[in-house]
Short mmCIF file of C-alpha atoms in Angstrom, two decimals:
data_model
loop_
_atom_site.label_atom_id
_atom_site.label_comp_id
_atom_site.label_asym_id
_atom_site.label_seq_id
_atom_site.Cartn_x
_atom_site.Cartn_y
_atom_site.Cartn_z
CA UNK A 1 -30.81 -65.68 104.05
CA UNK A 2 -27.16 -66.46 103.05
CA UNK A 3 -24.94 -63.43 103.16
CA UNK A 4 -24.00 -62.05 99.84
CA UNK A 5 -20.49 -60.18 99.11
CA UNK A 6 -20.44 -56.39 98.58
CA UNK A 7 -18.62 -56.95 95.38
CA UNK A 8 -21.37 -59.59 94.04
CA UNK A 9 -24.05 -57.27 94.96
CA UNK A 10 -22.62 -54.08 93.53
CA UNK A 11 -21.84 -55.90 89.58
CA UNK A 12 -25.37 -57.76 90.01
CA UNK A 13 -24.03 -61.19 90.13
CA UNK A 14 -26.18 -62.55 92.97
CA UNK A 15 -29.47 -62.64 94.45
CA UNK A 16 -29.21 -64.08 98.08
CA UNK A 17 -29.72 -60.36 99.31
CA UNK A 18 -33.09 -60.12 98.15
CA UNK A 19 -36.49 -60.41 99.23
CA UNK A 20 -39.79 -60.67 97.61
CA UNK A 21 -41.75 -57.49 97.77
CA UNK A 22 -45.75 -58.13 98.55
CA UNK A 23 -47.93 -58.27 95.94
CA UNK A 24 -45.58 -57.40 93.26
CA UNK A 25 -43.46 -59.33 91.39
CA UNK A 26 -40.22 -57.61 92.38
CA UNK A 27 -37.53 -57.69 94.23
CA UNK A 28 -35.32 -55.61 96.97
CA UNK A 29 -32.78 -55.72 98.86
CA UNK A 30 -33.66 -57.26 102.78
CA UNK A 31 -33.40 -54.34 104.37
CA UNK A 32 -35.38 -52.10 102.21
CA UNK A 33 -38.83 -54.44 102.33
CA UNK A 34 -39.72 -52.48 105.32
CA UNK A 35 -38.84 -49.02 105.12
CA UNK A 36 -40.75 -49.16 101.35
CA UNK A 37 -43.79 -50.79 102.90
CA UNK A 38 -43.94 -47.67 105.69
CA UNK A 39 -43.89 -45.53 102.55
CA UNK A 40 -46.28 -47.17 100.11
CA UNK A 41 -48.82 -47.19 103.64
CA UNK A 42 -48.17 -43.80 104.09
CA UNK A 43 -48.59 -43.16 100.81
CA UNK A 44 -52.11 -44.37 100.87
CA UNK A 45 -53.44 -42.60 103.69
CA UNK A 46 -52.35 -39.96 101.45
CA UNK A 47 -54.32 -40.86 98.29
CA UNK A 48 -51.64 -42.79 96.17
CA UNK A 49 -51.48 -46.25 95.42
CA UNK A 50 -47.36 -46.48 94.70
CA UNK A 51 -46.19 -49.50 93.36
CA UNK A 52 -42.84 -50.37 92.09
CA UNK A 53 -41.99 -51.20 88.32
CA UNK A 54 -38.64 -51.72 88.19
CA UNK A 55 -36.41 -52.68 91.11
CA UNK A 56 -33.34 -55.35 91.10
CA UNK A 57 -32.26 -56.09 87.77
CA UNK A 58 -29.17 -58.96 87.40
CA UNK A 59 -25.83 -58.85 85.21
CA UNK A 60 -27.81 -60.66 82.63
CA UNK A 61 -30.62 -58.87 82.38
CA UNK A 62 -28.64 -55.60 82.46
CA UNK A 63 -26.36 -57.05 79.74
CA UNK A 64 -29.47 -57.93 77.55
CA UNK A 65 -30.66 -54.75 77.44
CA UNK A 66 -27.51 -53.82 76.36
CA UNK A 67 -26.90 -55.96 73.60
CA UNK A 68 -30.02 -55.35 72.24
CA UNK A 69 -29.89 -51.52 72.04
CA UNK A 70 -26.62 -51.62 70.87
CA UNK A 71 -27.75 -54.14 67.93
CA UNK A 72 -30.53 -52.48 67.12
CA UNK A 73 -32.89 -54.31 68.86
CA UNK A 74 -34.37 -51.61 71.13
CA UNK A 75 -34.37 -48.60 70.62
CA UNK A 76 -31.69 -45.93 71.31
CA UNK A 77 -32.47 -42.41 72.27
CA UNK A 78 -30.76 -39.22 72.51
CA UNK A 79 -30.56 -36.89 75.68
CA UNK A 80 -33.98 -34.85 74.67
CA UNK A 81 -35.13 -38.60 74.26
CA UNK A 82 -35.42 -38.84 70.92
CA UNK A 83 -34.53 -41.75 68.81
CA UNK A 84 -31.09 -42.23 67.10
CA UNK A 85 -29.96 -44.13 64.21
CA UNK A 86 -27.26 -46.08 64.62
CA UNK A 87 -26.25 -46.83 61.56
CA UNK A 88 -24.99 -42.83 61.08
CA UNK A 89 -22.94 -43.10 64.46
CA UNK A 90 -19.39 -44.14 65.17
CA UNK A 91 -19.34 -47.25 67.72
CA UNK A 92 -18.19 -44.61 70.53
CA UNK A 93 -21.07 -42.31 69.52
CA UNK A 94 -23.58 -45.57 69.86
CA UNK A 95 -21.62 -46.08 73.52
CA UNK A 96 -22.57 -43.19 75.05
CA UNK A 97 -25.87 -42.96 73.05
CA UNK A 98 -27.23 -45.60 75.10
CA UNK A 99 -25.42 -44.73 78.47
CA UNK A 100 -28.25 -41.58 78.49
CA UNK A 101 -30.76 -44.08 79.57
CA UNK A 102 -29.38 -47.53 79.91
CA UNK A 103 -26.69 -48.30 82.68
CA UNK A 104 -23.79 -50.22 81.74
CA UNK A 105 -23.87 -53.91 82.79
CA UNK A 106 -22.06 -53.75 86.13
CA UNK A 107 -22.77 -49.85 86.95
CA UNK A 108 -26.43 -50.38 87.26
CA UNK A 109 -27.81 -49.23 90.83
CA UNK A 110 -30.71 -51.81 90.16
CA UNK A 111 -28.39 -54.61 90.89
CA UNK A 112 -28.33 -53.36 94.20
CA UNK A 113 -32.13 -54.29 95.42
CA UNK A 114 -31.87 -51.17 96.91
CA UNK A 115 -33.25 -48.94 94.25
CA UNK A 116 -36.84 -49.40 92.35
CA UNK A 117 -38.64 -46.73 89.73
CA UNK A 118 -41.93 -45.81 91.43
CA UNK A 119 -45.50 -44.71 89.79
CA UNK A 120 -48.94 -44.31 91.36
CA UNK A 121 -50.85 -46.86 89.90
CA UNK A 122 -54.27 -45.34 90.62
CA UNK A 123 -53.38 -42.56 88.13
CA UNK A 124 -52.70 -44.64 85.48
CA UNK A 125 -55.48 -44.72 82.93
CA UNK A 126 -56.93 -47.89 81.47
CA UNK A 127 -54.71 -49.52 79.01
CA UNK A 128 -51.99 -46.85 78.97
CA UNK A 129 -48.28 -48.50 78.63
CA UNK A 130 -46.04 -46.46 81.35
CA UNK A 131 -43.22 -45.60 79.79
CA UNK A 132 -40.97 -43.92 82.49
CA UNK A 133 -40.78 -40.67 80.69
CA UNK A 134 -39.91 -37.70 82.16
CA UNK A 135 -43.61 -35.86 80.94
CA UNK A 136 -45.28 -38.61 83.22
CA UNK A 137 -43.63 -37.23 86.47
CA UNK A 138 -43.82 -33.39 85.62
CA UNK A 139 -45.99 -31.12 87.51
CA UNK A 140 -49.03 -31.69 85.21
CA UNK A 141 -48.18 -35.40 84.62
CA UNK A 142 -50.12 -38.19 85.50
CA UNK A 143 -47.40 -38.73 88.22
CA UNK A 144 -46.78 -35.94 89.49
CA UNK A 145 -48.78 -35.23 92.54
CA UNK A 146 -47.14 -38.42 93.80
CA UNK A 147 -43.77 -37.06 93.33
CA UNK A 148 -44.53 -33.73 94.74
CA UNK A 149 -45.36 -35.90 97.43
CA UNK A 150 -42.75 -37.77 97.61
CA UNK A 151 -40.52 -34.77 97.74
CA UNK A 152 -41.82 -33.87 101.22
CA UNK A 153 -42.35 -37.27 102.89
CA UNK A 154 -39.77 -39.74 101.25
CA UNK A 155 -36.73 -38.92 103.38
CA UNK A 156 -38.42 -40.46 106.17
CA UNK A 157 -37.97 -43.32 105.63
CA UNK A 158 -34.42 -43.04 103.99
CA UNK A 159 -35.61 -42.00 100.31
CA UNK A 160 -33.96 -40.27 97.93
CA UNK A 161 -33.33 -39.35 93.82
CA UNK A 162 -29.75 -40.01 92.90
CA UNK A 163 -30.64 -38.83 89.65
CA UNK A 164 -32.51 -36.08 90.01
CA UNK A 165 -30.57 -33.64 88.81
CA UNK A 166 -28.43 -33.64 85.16
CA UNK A 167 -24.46 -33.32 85.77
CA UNK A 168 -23.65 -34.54 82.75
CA UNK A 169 -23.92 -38.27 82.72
CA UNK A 170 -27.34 -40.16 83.29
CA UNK A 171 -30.09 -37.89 82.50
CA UNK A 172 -32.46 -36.65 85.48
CA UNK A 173 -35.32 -39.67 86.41
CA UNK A 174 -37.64 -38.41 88.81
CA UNK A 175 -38.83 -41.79 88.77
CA UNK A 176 -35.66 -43.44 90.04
CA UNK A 177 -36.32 -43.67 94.59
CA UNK A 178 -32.97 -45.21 96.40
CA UNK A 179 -32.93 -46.61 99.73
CA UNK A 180 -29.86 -44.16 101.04
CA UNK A 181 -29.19 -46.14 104.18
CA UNK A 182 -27.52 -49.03 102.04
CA UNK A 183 -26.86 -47.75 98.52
CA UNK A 184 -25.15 -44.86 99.68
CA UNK A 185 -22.37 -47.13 101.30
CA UNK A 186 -22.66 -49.52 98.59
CA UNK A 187 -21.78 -46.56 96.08
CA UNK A 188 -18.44 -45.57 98.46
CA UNK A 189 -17.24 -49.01 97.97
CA UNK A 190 -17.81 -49.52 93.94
CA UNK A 191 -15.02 -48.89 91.80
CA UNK A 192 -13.59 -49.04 87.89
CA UNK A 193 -11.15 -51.88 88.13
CA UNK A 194 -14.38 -54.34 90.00
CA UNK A 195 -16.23 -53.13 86.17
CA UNK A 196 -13.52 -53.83 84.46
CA UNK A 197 -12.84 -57.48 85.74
CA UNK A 198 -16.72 -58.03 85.70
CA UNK A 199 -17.06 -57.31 82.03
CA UNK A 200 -14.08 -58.71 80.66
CA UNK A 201 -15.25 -62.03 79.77
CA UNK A 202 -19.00 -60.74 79.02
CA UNK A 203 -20.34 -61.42 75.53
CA UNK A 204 -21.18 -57.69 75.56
CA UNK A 205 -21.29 -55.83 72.38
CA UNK A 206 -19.17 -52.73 71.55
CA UNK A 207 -16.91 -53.79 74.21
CA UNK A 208 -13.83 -52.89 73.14
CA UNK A 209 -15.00 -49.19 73.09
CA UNK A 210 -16.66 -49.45 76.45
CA UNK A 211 -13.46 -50.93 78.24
CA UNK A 212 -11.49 -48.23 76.06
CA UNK A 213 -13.53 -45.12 77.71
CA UNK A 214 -14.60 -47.08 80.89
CA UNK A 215 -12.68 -44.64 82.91
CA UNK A 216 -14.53 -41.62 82.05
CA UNK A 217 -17.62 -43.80 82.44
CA UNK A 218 -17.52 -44.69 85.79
CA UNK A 219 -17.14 -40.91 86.66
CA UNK A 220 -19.62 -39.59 84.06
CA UNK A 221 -22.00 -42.37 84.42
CA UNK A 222 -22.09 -43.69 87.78
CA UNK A 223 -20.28 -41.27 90.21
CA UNK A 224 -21.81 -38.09 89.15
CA UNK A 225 -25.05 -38.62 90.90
CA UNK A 226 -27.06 -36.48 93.76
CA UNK A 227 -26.78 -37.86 97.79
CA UNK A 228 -29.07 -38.10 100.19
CA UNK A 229 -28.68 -35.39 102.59
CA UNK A 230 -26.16 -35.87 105.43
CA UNK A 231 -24.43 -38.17 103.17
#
């Protein structure tokens, strides 16, 4: 596999650190195939079937998603995860409207391949949508013997939530697993002037507000996270 720079990996602008994940259509980082397998085996022997929805996600793909709730195309919710409409907010207001759920193009930890969102797909009931919500992984959610679970057994194998608690930036996904042996050294080297040069010839909309308060989103949005312990 060809060797991929830090700085490529950490704005999602290449792929050549990933690897296929079996029998899923996603992606990871090389060095996290194996330590999820160990985890999705042990987490059959204890009753769950886990499977990954959501792991590396490009620069484009990232950017789409942006675009699209910032025009209105998606939907936008507020922090209790309710929906918003835009046309009654300032740009700024739309900015940081969407930064409650959506990571800025650049800032996401998906382009990493080292983080994935996680259900159990033998609680899932026959034609439901998942939806990534945090009622699914509560207590008495469909998911949430799997992430009681989880809590106990994850860190063997180098798992962890970065966003499982709320400081003030992303809101708390319970959903949201991280490989800590890579990400956490990937997170020590990102920084606001690699965002800054990444984005500035993007055809990203509200840009000129994002690159205006892109200081106080780094810290808000990407550095105020939880670590893995020891780290």
């Amino acid at each position: 596999m060809k060797a991929a720079s830090t700085d490529l990996i950490l704005t999602g602008s290449t792929e050549a650190h990933l690897v296929p994940v079996p029998g899923n259509s996603h992606r990871v980082h090389s060095q996290v195939k194996e330590p999820f397998e160990r985890l999705k085996a042990s987490a059959a022997s204890a009753g769950f079937e886990l499977e990954i929805v959501s792991a590396f996600r490009g620069f484009d793909a990232q950017l789409t998603i942006w675009n699209q709730k910032a025009l209105g195309k998606r939907p936008v919710l507020d922090a209790r995860g309710n929906p918003v409409i835009l046309a009654k907010m300032q740009p700024r207001e739309i900015v940081y409207a969407i930064l409650n759920w959506s990571a800025l193009p650049g800032l996401s930890r998906h382009h990493w391949g080292t983080d994935m969102d996680v259900i159990d797909r033998r609680s899932v009931p026959e034609g439901y949508q998942i939806q990534l919500t945090p009622q699914e992984v509560a207590p008495q959610g469909m998911f949430g013997k799997l992430h009681a679970w989880l809590d106990e057994n994850m860190e063997d194998e180098g798992f962890y939530r970065p966003y499982q608690n709320d400081f003030g930036g992303v809101k708390p996904e319970r959903w949201h697993l991280s490989y800590a042996p890579i990400s956490e050294s990937l997170f020590r080297s990102h920084r606001e002037s690699l965002v800054r040069q990444t984005l500035a010839n993007a055809e990203m909309a509200l840009k000129a507000e994002v690159l205006a308060e892109l200081p106080q989103i780094f810290d808000r949005f990407f550095q105020r996270v939880s670590h893995a312990s020891g780290n």
